[in-house]
XYZ file of C-alpha atoms in Angstrom:
705
model
C -21.698 -38.242 -53.755
C -20.682 -35.391 -56.032
C -24.102 -33.762 -55.604
C -23.754 -33.855 -51.772
C -20.310 -32.285 -51.527
C -20.848 -29.541 -54.104
C -23.153 -27.370 -51.920
C -20.772 -27.733 -48.975
C -17.832 -26.681 -51.108
C -19.775 -23.700 -52.386
C -20.686 -22.673 -48.835
C -17.054 -22.962 -47.704
C -15.918 -20.972 -50.711
C -18.505 -18.284 -50.015
C -17.522 -18.224 -46.320
C -13.832 -17.882 -47.140
C -14.607 -15.077 -49.560
C -16.658 -13.282 -46.899
C -13.870 -13.744 -44.348
C -11.310 -12.242 -46.706
C -13.649 -9.347 -47.509
C -14.144 -8.765 -43.791
C -10.379 -8.748 -43.204
C -9.930 -6.233 -46.018
C -12.614 -3.918 -44.597
C -11.191 -4.169 -41.076
C -7.716 -3.431 -42.371
C -9.016 -0.335 -44.165
C -10.894 0.823 -41.063
C -7.843 0.299 -38.850
C -5.615 2.178 -41.283
C -8.149 5.021 -41.405
C -8.306 5.102 -37.594
C -4.508 5.192 -37.414
C -4.456 8.151 -39.802
C -7.087 9.907 -37.683
C -4.932 9.308 -34.592
C -1.941 10.846 -36.329
C -4.027 13.801 -37.520
C -5.361 14.455 -34.011
C -1.873 14.031 -32.588
C -0.504 16.622 -35.008
C -3.275 19.066 -34.107
C -2.541 18.647 -30.392
C 1.224 18.871 -30.801
C 1.681 21.618 -33.359
C 3.899 23.471 -30.920
C 6.158 20.443 -30.382
C 6.396 19.703 -34.101
C 7.212 23.335 -34.814
C 9.800 23.212 -32.043
C 11.374 20.109 -33.564
C 11.692 21.911 -36.879
C 13.367 24.822 -35.096
C 15.638 22.515 -33.088
C 16.633 20.693 -36.277
C 17.730 23.980 -37.782
C 19.806 24.850 -34.700
C 21.356 21.445 -34.004
C 22.921 18.868 -36.241
C 20.523 15.940 -35.899
C 22.550 12.732 -36.431
C 21.270 9.923 -38.634
C 21.896 7.555 -35.727
C 18.459 8.451 -34.320
C 16.756 6.882 -37.372
C 16.814 3.213 -36.210
C 14.929 4.173 -33.055
C 12.379 6.190 -35.033
C 11.857 3.396 -37.580
C 11.403 0.866 -34.777
C 8.873 3.195 -33.126
C 6.845 3.411 -36.364
C 7.060 -0.362 -36.853
C 5.819 -0.977 -33.285
C 2.749 1.194 -33.850
C 1.949 -0.422 -37.194
C 2.355 -3.842 -35.576
C -0.025 -3.248 -32.663
C -2.679 -1.750 -34.937
C -2.351 -4.717 -37.289
C -2.638 -7.099 -34.312
C -5.797 -5.293 -33.183
C -7.223 -5.776 -36.674
C -6.308 -9.483 -36.617
C -7.878 -10.025 -33.191
C -11.161 -8.399 -34.266
C -11.167 -10.400 -37.495
C -10.503 -13.663 -35.670
C -13.190 -12.942 -33.066
C -15.784 -11.963 -35.677
C -15.063 -15.057 -37.780
C -15.326 -17.364 -34.754
C -18.559 -15.775 -33.533
C -20.095 -15.987 -37.005
C -19.105 -19.651 -37.158
C -20.624 -20.394 -33.742
C -23.965 -18.782 -34.611
C -23.935 -20.152 -38.188
C -24.258 -16.604 -39.487
C -24.636 -16.396 -43.274
C -21.634 -14.903 -45.103
C -23.356 -11.604 -45.811
C -23.778 -11.062 -42.036
C -20.085 -11.436 -41.222
C -19.035 -8.013 -42.461
C -21.599 -6.018 -40.367
C -20.763 -8.233 -37.370
C -17.027 -7.645 -37.757
C -17.420 -3.899 -38.234
C -19.675 -3.744 -35.172
C -17.086 -5.548 -33.037
C -14.370 -3.269 -34.434
C -16.344 -0.129 -33.525
C -17.019 -1.390 -29.996
C -13.335 -2.281 -29.662
C -12.201 1.185 -30.760
C -14.657 2.911 -28.418
C -13.459 0.653 -25.590
C -9.847 1.627 -26.303
C -10.673 5.343 -26.260
C -12.721 5.160 -23.065
C -10.125 2.957 -21.323
C -7.464 5.471 -22.320
C -9.499 8.255 -20.706
C -10.023 6.271 -17.507
C -6.472 4.977 -17.047
C -4.503 7.794 -18.694
C -6.334 11.054 -17.902
C -3.314 13.169 -18.936
C -3.288 11.725 -22.461
C -4.190 14.083 -25.297
C -6.790 11.541 -26.436
C -8.401 11.647 -22.988
C -9.189 15.271 -23.735
C -10.906 14.185 -26.958
C -13.274 11.708 -25.298
C -13.640 14.081 -22.368
C -15.770 16.361 -24.545
C -18.440 13.643 -24.463
C -17.750 11.967 -21.127
C -17.260 14.948 -18.834
C -17.361 12.924 -15.639
C -14.693 10.339 -14.744
C -17.482 8.344 -13.105
C -19.443 8.290 -16.376
C -16.346 7.155 -18.255
C -15.734 4.364 -15.736
C -19.381 3.269 -15.938
C -19.289 3.183 -19.739
C -16.000 1.282 -19.658
C -17.604 -1.361 -17.434
C -20.431 -1.839 -19.940
C -18.037 -1.984 -22.878
C -15.794 -4.436 -21.035
C -18.768 -6.748 -20.467
C -19.560 -6.579 -24.179
C -15.953 -7.426 -25.020
C -16.036 -10.299 -22.543
C -19.070 -11.767 -24.294
C -17.276 -11.408 -27.617
C -14.330 -13.341 -26.192
C -16.594 -16.075 -24.800
C -18.499 -16.533 -28.034
C -15.267 -16.408 -30.040
C -13.905 -19.169 -27.811
C -17.053 -21.219 -28.330
C -16.658 -20.689 -32.052
C -13.132 -22.086 -31.860
C -14.465 -25.100 -29.938
C -17.082 -25.621 -32.595
C -14.378 -25.587 -35.261
C -12.271 -28.083 -33.306
C -15.257 -30.368 -32.872
C -16.099 -30.303 -36.564
C -12.493 -30.791 -37.631
C -11.193 -33.367 -35.141
C -14.158 -34.764 -33.311
C -15.203 -34.530 -29.679
C -12.299 -36.089 -27.780
C -9.374 -34.667 -29.788
C -11.010 -31.268 -29.651
C -11.538 -31.491 -25.900
C -7.948 -32.611 -25.358
C -6.663 -29.741 -27.503
C -8.817 -27.258 -25.575
C -7.535 -28.555 -22.238
C -3.967 -28.269 -23.498
C -4.538 -24.658 -24.582
C -6.170 -23.741 -21.249
C -3.350 -25.431 -19.315
C -0.723 -23.618 -21.366
C -2.414 -20.282 -20.746
C -2.747 -21.033 -17.046
C 0.903 -21.977 -16.621
C 1.967 -18.871 -18.530
C 0.518 -16.749 -15.729
C 2.227 -18.755 -13.007
C 5.673 -17.521 -12.078
C 8.033 -20.455 -11.609
C 9.388 -20.874 -8.121
C 12.781 -19.213 -7.972
C 15.648 -20.659 -5.960
C 16.400 -18.914 -2.697
C 18.624 -15.943 -3.433
C 22.036 -16.180 -1.833
C 23.364 -12.832 -0.681
C 27.121 -12.443 -0.395
C 27.004 -9.524 2.040
C 28.243 -9.930 5.611
C 28.312 -7.761 8.710
C 31.839 -6.646 7.803
C 31.056 -6.210 4.075
C 27.400 -5.172 3.971
C 25.434 -4.145 0.915
C 25.502 -0.398 0.267
C 22.110 0.901 -0.854
C 21.580 4.543 -1.793
C 17.920 5.437 -2.263
C 17.340 8.847 -3.813
C 14.028 10.654 -4.229
C 13.973 13.510 -6.700
C 12.844 16.999 -5.606
C 11.813 15.846 -2.123
C 11.771 18.645 0.445
C 11.813 17.193 3.967
C 9.166 19.515 5.401
C 6.520 17.736 3.275
C 7.056 14.483 5.209
C 4.974 13.495 8.199
C 8.180 12.788 10.150
C 9.020 16.504 10.047
C 5.534 17.605 11.086
C 3.539 17.807 7.860
C -0.185 17.102 8.199
C -0.163 14.526 5.388
C 1.476 11.333 6.509
C 4.103 9.405 4.564
C 3.949 6.104 6.470
C 6.910 4.260 4.998
C 9.440 7.088 5.042
C 8.246 8.177 8.484
C 8.796 4.659 9.844
C 12.214 4.411 8.176
C 13.351 7.748 9.608
C 12.223 6.747 13.095
C 14.795 3.930 12.964
C 17.590 5.968 11.366
C 20.150 8.661 12.067
C 18.550 11.696 10.435
C 20.549 14.798 9.522
C 17.896 17.489 9.626
C 19.816 20.286 7.888
C 21.487 18.515 4.966
C 22.017 20.489 1.764
C 23.159 19.759 -1.763
C 25.930 21.865 -3.324
C 23.869 22.350 -6.500
C 20.133 21.706 -6.638
C 20.028 19.790 -9.934
C 20.060 16.013 -10.270
C 23.221 15.376 -12.288
C 25.593 17.699 -10.356
C 24.067 16.598 -7.067
C 24.513 12.872 -7.735
C 28.020 13.520 -9.063
C 28.780 15.154 -5.708
C 27.209 12.282 -3.771
C 29.324 9.701 -5.585
C 32.609 11.643 -5.550
C 32.412 13.642 -2.313
C 33.426 16.732 -4.286
C 31.863 20.052 -5.204
C 30.705 20.700 -8.782
C 33.756 22.910 -9.330
C 35.935 19.923 -8.425
C 34.070 17.256 -10.399
C 33.580 19.378 -13.514
C 29.831 18.644 -13.462
C 28.650 22.248 -13.089
C 25.226 21.792 -14.718
C 22.861 19.177 -16.085
C 23.915 17.481 -19.345
C 27.574 18.316 -18.753
C 30.135 16.595 -20.974
C 31.910 13.682 -19.293
C 34.420 12.540 -21.890
C 37.357 14.392 -20.302
C 36.451 13.736 -16.660
C 38.036 11.103 -14.435
C 35.833 9.320 -11.915
C 38.326 6.658 -10.838
C 37.852 7.749 -7.223
C 34.064 7.849 -7.336
C 32.376 5.684 -4.710
C 31.177 2.980 -7.178
C 34.660 2.699 -8.706
C 36.283 2.329 -5.278
C 33.753 -0.277 -4.127
C 34.089 -2.148 -7.412
C 37.844 -2.426 -6.861
C 37.080 -3.722 -3.379
C 34.935 -6.611 -4.577
C 31.486 -5.044 -4.857
C 28.967 -5.415 -7.670
C 27.829 -1.864 -8.482
C 24.435 -1.020 -9.996
C 22.677 2.266 -10.710
C 18.998 2.592 -11.650
C 16.652 5.505 -12.257
C 13.374 6.141 -14.046
C 14.383 9.408 -15.750
C 17.562 10.389 -17.608
C 16.665 13.353 -19.816
C 18.813 15.882 -17.973
C 20.976 13.533 -15.898
C 23.121 11.121 -17.908
C 24.639 9.246 -14.974
C 26.249 6.123 -16.441
C 29.052 3.556 -16.190
C 31.698 6.307 -16.258
C 31.272 6.542 -12.484
C 32.279 2.900 -11.987
C 28.956 1.073 -12.207
C 28.926 -2.492 -13.535
C 25.322 -2.115 -14.627
C 23.019 0.816 -15.343
C 19.230 0.311 -15.471
C 17.568 3.343 -17.052
C 15.395 4.383 -19.974
C 17.473 4.749 -23.164
C 19.478 7.980 -23.105
C 19.649 10.425 -25.979
C 17.591 12.591 -28.295
C 15.013 9.865 -28.969
C 14.091 9.948 -25.286
C 12.872 13.516 -25.810
C 11.238 12.782 -29.179
C 9.732 9.303 -29.013
C 8.879 9.431 -25.331
C 6.999 12.706 -25.760
C 5.241 11.640 -28.969
C 4.167 8.170 -27.809
C 0.663 9.120 -26.721
C -1.832 6.891 -28.546
C -4.663 4.890 -26.924
C -3.437 1.453 -27.982
C 0.205 2.077 -27.068
C -0.782 3.665 -23.749
C -2.709 0.526 -22.785
C 0.236 -1.697 -23.723
C 3.233 0.363 -22.611
C 3.322 -0.872 -18.997
C 3.115 -4.553 -19.954
C 5.915 -6.998 -20.712
C 5.136 -6.541 -24.409
C 5.239 -2.756 -24.033
C 8.691 -2.998 -22.445
C 10.075 -4.306 -25.746
C 7.876 -2.383 -28.165
C 8.239 1.022 -26.492
C 11.583 1.163 -24.649
C 11.523 4.986 -24.603
C 8.247 4.977 -22.661
C 8.411 1.929 -20.403
C 9.320 2.833 -16.796
C 10.176 6.368 -17.933
C 8.927 9.003 -15.484
C 9.601 11.757 -18.012
C 6.713 10.323 -20.063
C 4.397 11.117 -17.175
C 1.104 10.656 -19.054
C 1.619 6.877 -19.270
C 4.184 6.302 -16.495
C 3.154 3.638 -14.014
C 5.349 3.646 -10.858
C 5.216 -0.140 -10.520
C 6.775 -0.605 -13.970
C 10.077 0.748 -12.653
C 9.997 -1.792 -9.827
C 9.358 -4.574 -12.360
C 12.431 -3.383 -14.233
C 14.500 -3.708 -11.051
C 13.051 -7.033 -9.962
C 15.054 -9.299 -12.268
C 18.334 -7.660 -11.219
C 17.551 -7.998 -7.525
C 16.546 -11.653 -7.916
C 19.889 -12.638 -9.439
C 22.240 -14.925 -7.517
C 25.066 -12.852 -6.058
C 28.642 -13.845 -5.320
C 29.645 -10.321 -4.272
C 28.135 -7.735 -1.940
C 26.214 -5.112 -3.863
C 26.318 -1.367 -4.091
C 22.896 -0.366 -5.382
C 22.045 3.278 -6.098
C 18.425 3.877 -7.112
C 16.866 7.242 -7.874
C 13.064 7.674 -7.932
C 11.884 10.698 -9.926
C 8.126 10.667 -9.297
C 8.060 13.933 -7.250
C 9.758 15.869 -10.058
C 7.696 18.449 -11.944
C 4.972 18.122 -13.238
C 4.295 15.848 -10.217
C 2.064 13.578 -12.322
C 1.875 9.963 -13.407
C -0.531 7.900 -15.503
C -3.477 7.771 -13.108
C -3.287 11.239 -11.513
C -5.162 13.842 -13.531
C -3.365 17.165 -13.770
C -6.633 19.080 -14.091
C -8.059 18.049 -10.726
C -5.408 19.470 -8.389
C -3.331 22.568 -7.810
C 0.424 22.435 -8.324
C 1.034 22.106 -4.569
C -1.595 19.375 -4.191
C 0.008 17.471 -7.059
C 3.404 17.772 -5.392
C 2.041 16.409 -2.121
C 0.272 13.536 -3.858
C 3.447 12.644 -5.758
C 5.294 12.396 -2.440
C 2.601 10.147 -1.008
C 2.743 7.954 -4.130
C 6.543 7.692 -4.061
C 6.225 6.712 -0.399
C 4.230 3.658 -1.506
C 6.728 3.052 -4.315
C 9.564 3.037 -1.757
C 7.603 0.666 0.472
C 7.264 -1.801 -2.408
C 10.931 -1.342 -3.331
C 12.055 -2.191 0.196
C 9.776 -5.235 0.077
C 11.774 -6.367 -2.975
C 15.027 -5.708 -1.121
C 13.870 -7.728 1.861
C 12.547 -10.583 -0.297
C 15.924 -10.867 -1.990
C 17.871 -10.700 1.302
C 19.576 -7.441 0.412
C 18.637 -6.039 3.830
C 20.113 -8.905 5.851
C 23.376 -6.953 6.065
C 23.135 -3.473 4.599
C 23.839 0.202 5.066
C 20.948 2.169 3.579
C 21.087 5.884 2.842
C 17.757 7.575 2.152
C 18.240 10.960 0.512
C 16.856 13.511 -1.888
C 19.091 14.984 -4.564
C 17.598 18.423 -3.951
C 14.444 20.038 -2.641
C 11.766 22.047 -4.404
C 10.479 25.606 -4.095
C 6.754 26.027 -4.714
C 6.464 29.801 -4.305
C 5.402 29.361 -0.707
C 6.153 32.071 1.820
C 9.664 31.338 3.065
C 10.800 29.600 -0.117
C 13.373 32.384 -0.301
C 14.785 33.177 3.139
C 14.645 36.970 2.696
C 11.594 38.308 4.507
C 10.555 41.848 3.627
C 10.204 43.052 7.219
C 13.610 41.651 8.264
C 15.664 43.629 5.752
C 18.308 45.896 7.322
C 18.948 48.793 4.905
C 22.176 50.765 4.812
C 20.085 53.938 5.063
C 16.592 54.511 6.406
C 13.768 54.098 3.881
C 16.118 52.498 1.406
C 14.179 50.259 -0.977
C 14.635 46.525 -0.780
C 16.973 45.571 -3.626
C 15.752 43.354 -6.453
C 18.850 41.181 -6.341
C 17.296 38.047 -7.856
C 16.387 37.523 -11.539
C 12.781 37.992 -12.688
C 10.438 35.013 -13.013
C 7.356 34.252 -15.079
C 5.252 34.448 -11.926
C 4.709 37.413 -9.655
C 7.149 36.306 -6.966
C 7.394 38.092 -3.657
C 10.841 38.606 -2.173
C 10.321 35.613 0.143
C 9.268 33.270 -2.667
C 11.133 31.220 -5.254
C 10.289 28.427 -7.683
C 11.820 25.185 -8.896
C 15.285 23.972 -7.928
C 18.776 25.191 -8.663
C 17.452 28.632 -9.574
C 18.151 30.598 -6.383
C 20.757 29.913 -3.688
C 18.738 31.784 -1.055
C 15.786 29.548 -1.864
C 16.962 27.099 0.786
C 13.987 24.725 0.303
C 15.548 24.105 -3.129
C 18.853 23.030 -1.523
C 17.568 21.460 1.691
C 17.597 17.678 1.284
C 16.606 14.552 3.106
C 19.566 12.581 4.486
C 19.294 9.555 6.766
C 21.494 6.516 7.466
C 20.105 3.195 8.645
C 22.142 0.093 9.433
C 20.635 -3.371 8.890
C 22.708 -6.109 10.509
C 25.803 -3.944 10.148
C 26.399 -2.687 13.666
C 24.772 -0.355 16.165
C 23.798 3.250 15.547
C 22.124 6.241 17.145
C 18.477 6.599 16.097
C 17.887 10.297 16.417
C 17.606 13.629 14.617
C 20.908 15.481 14.316
C 20.768 19.290 13.993
C 23.418 21.267 12.149
C 24.386 21.756 8.521
C 25.898 18.846 6.610
C 26.348 18.233 2.898
C 25.413 15.387 0.565
C 29.154 15.327 -0.162
C 29.586 13.723 3.266
C 27.919 10.485 2.119
C 30.979 9.045 0.356
C 33.523 9.445 3.213
C 30.928 8.239 5.720
C 30.254 5.021 3.818
C 33.951 4.342 3.237
C 34.633 4.888 6.939
C 31.808 2.531 7.923
C 33.326 -0.097 5.613
C 36.888 0.561 6.749
C 37.985 1.284 3.171
C 40.650 3.915 2.562
C 40.184 6.219 -0.423
C 43.651 6.237 -1.936
C 43.033 9.154 -4.286
C 46.183 11.138 -4.909
C 45.473 14.855 -5.203
C 48.467 17.092 -5.985
C 49.153 19.446 -3.117
C 49.421 22.394 -5.478
C 45.862 21.827 -6.697
C 43.841 24.842 -5.467
C 40.800 22.577 -5.237
C 42.452 20.035 -2.971
C 40.779 21.500 0.097
C 38.602 19.160 2.117
C 35.104 19.311 0.704
C 33.512 16.601 2.802
C 33.645 15.018 6.217
C 32.785 11.626 7.658
C 29.654 11.457 9.815
C 30.502 8.062 11.327
C 31.112 9.307 14.865
C 27.685 10.952 14.889
C 25.956 7.868 13.478
C 27.680 5.531 15.938
C 27.090 7.906 18.832
C 29.274 10.199 20.882
C 30.495 12.406 18.066
C 29.443 15.916 17.106
C 29.315 17.820 13.850
C 32.107 20.342 13.199
C 31.183 23.667 14.772
C 32.866 25.729 12.071
C 32.650 24.532 8.514
C 32.130 26.289 5.202
C 29.506 24.667 2.962
C 29.329 26.114 -0.542
C 26.281 26.311 -2.805
C 25.901 27.399 -6.407
C 23.042 27.757 -8.881
C 22.636 26.254 -12.340
C 21.567 27.639 -15.704
C 18.143 29.125 -15.024
C 16.438 30.664 -18.060
C 13.218 32.537 -17.438
C 11.156 29.531 -18.586
C 12.388 27.491 -15.615
C 11.905 30.133 -12.905
C 8.274 29.239 -12.362
C 6.173 26.560 -10.686
C 4.783 25.754 -14.147
C 7.921 25.068 -16.242
C 7.557 23.380 -19.628
C 10.401 21.176 -20.826
C 9.991 22.350 -24.417
C 10.232 26.037 -23.442
C 13.286 25.398 -21.286
C 14.991 23.596 -24.160
C 14.039 26.263 -26.687
C 15.239 29.117 -24.507
C 18.593 27.408 -24.090
C 18.848 25.597 -27.414
C 22.050 27.437 -28.323
C 23.693 25.781 -25.303
C 23.406 22.222 -26.552
C 25.014 19.882 -29.012
C 24.215 16.287 -29.963
C 26.785 13.529 -29.836
C 26.535 11.816 -33.250
C 27.349 8.379 -31.786
C 25.337 8.276 -28.547
C 22.745 10.927 -29.654
C 22.983 12.424 -26.151
C 22.438 16.127 -25.607
C 25.356 17.845 -23.899
C 26.206 21.449 -23.131
C 28.765 22.999 -25.471
C 32.066 23.853 -23.809
C 31.792 27.493 -24.913
C 28.280 27.769 -23.508
C 29.391 26.153 -20.268
C 31.550 29.190 -19.568
C 28.536 31.443 -20.093
C 26.552 29.393 -17.577
C 29.363 29.634 -15.026
C 29.497 33.399 -15.509
C 25.778 33.602 -14.633
C 26.007 31.524 -11.459
C 25.000 32.600 -7.974
C 27.244 31.465 -5.112
C 26.718 31.056 -1.392
C 28.533 29.983 1.753
C 26.842 28.558 4.844
C 28.966 28.978 7.951
C 27.407 28.272 11.327
C 24.369 30.520 11.764
C 25.201 32.676 8.743
C 24.752 32.558 5.005
C 26.424 34.823 2.460
C 25.132 34.785 -1.123
C 26.511 36.518 -4.213
C 24.094 37.398 -7.034
C 25.290 38.498 -10.500
C 23.911 41.910 -11.462
C 25.461 43.483 -14.548
C 28.859 43.063 -16.171
C 31.138 41.597 -13.469
C 29.347 43.034 -10.440
C 27.837 40.731 -7.804
C 25.519 41.856 -5.034
C 26.183 40.299 -1.614
C 23.254 39.212 0.536
C 24.079 38.339 4.149
C 21.468 36.433 6.178
C 21.406 35.434 9.821
C 19.846 31.963 9.719
C 18.678 32.173 13.329
C 16.695 35.427 13.388
C 16.228 35.889 9.620
C 17.681 39.414 9.465
C 19.489 40.239 6.233
C 21.263 43.007 4.392
C 23.054 43.762 1.148
C 25.544 46.101 2.858
C 28.712 44.352 4.031
C 29.939 47.611 5.605
C 27.010 47.828 8.022
C 27.326 47.197 11.737
C 25.230 44.047 11.277
C 27.737 42.678 8.746
C 30.823 43.761 10.687
C 29.613 41.755 13.687
C 29.312 38.663 11.522
C 31.849 36.367 9.808
C 30.903 37.904 6.434
C 34.438 39.063 5.588
C 35.888 35.615 6.235
C 33.062 33.942 4.284
C 33.708 36.215 1.305
C 37.412 35.337 1.405
C 36.588 31.629 1.466
C 34.235 31.981 -1.490
C 36.853 33.854 -3.507
C 39.565 31.373 -2.556
C 37.466 28.411 -3.653
C 35.864 29.805 -6.804
C 38.855 31.910 -7.841
C 38.364 34.178 -10.836
C 34.725 33.101 -11.183
C 33.992 35.712 -8.511
C 35.066 39.202 -9.427
C 33.751 42.513 -8.078
C 31.466 42.405 -5.021
């Protein structure tokens, strides 16, 4: 008996020794690969790492960012270790199934490891073409078709590995427990795996909204200029938005008071201009501001559940201060800039949009700012659980989709294959599908049974197209014959013509930057006019319109001696319900934001924008959020452009040197313009009154004109 068991024991001992040796080799290989990844990452991101060193010297980096960084490092070590374990387990099972001798296990395991690594790299190139590592494999696989073909072959190889590894596990079960216990165990494992993929049937969602107290749903799309929609005549169709607008009251000439996300949304929620809210620029400080009369706060006091969600927060820290019960966003703060930007590794890219990736990489999951691995559906998955919840109150839901923001890219759209304008158009078409799926979620969860839906864009976008600044060369009216056209606008990185501008919030006469989408649609909440309404309106009109539709009185008390107590918004209810008209004479003010040279281009880089304005920012040591210093805020205000739209006229004021501002008067009907307010053209316009209104509203911010 002893002679029979001794060889078996020796074989088992030899096999265990080989398995441990294999694990050690695989661990070394994985560690070496991880170091190579880091080395390649450093080579590709020297500029960012150098920038971080510079930023660290300019800003006081708080220690409170360390937990996030340590968790990020742990997550990467964990997934690489898990990859090593999976390869080791597969190799051991396959060797067991084929009765491979111990000395064959190490070559087998290393071979599987190599095929696994190559599969990861090729899959990263196919699914994440904007990844830095996609550029590495792209030197070998020039064609996307070749990469896809190779990935198919590698996937088949991996599938065979999985099958044989599974058979090896069966073989082990059979040897250890016998036929029937092994079969029962296998069936139990398969059943468990099968049920894990089945979503349990959820109870029917009860919605508390009624016809009198409908859900309020604000749907924002970042950087969307209306003239790129099929509804407004563009050649490329946007089926969902076009269909929505056909059933809505559409205000064709809506504008935002400031074409940047944070000030614009602050205006939407408060019904006040940036000068009134105190949000004059992105990343403005909020600690001393009072938003008790913001729309979410008012609705919350009137029995509504209020929720805000967005897939990007780097420059717009909209949070619970505005009265929201819940905020669904990527984590805010410095680590969003750091860890989101740096999280570009093949293994993490392939995991980031999964349920596991949601927990391992919170700064990347559903974060549009991390465009190279952003998957639009991940943001919808983030919203799904909130929308499925049982509700005892009507809901105010404000959701902002940032896909059409520069660089107009996401995980699967390669930035090298299209021009900047083609990318912008494709991002609009993709967000159209994202909105379609979002409204499917709303309908599934009965949020559209009784609802008022507002579809809007926070601002537009200028792409250096002709007409992106409304000053045409041949329509200039000089004070004297042959007088040169003035260079009233700041220089850009591109060779802009006088009728071109770039970006948003950089130029008040770049009306495509300020022109927004605005449409109201009522679902089971009364009748409405379904038409296109001409005439200028403001995004500030959304709040009073919704309160009027709900019959809720805004009881804000504004001291009469407050110079900013003038009416900044108007209800559009009479127009939506039919029979009413827009005010014929109304002043609508616009202003620009901080616009360093790095942002006045169709190719802005976040890092360059931050570096050029690094002296503006400070970091909150508790929240780690970037905010603009109070002292620097005054400098930004001093550099602002201002404008007034009144009927068919627009008057803009551009800072020149010292305290001097150059006026530009434009007739919005025929396009004629001048910089001479003493000309006959100007004297036959309301320019003098418009200038008085601008000075009265902005006070000492406007000096010599």
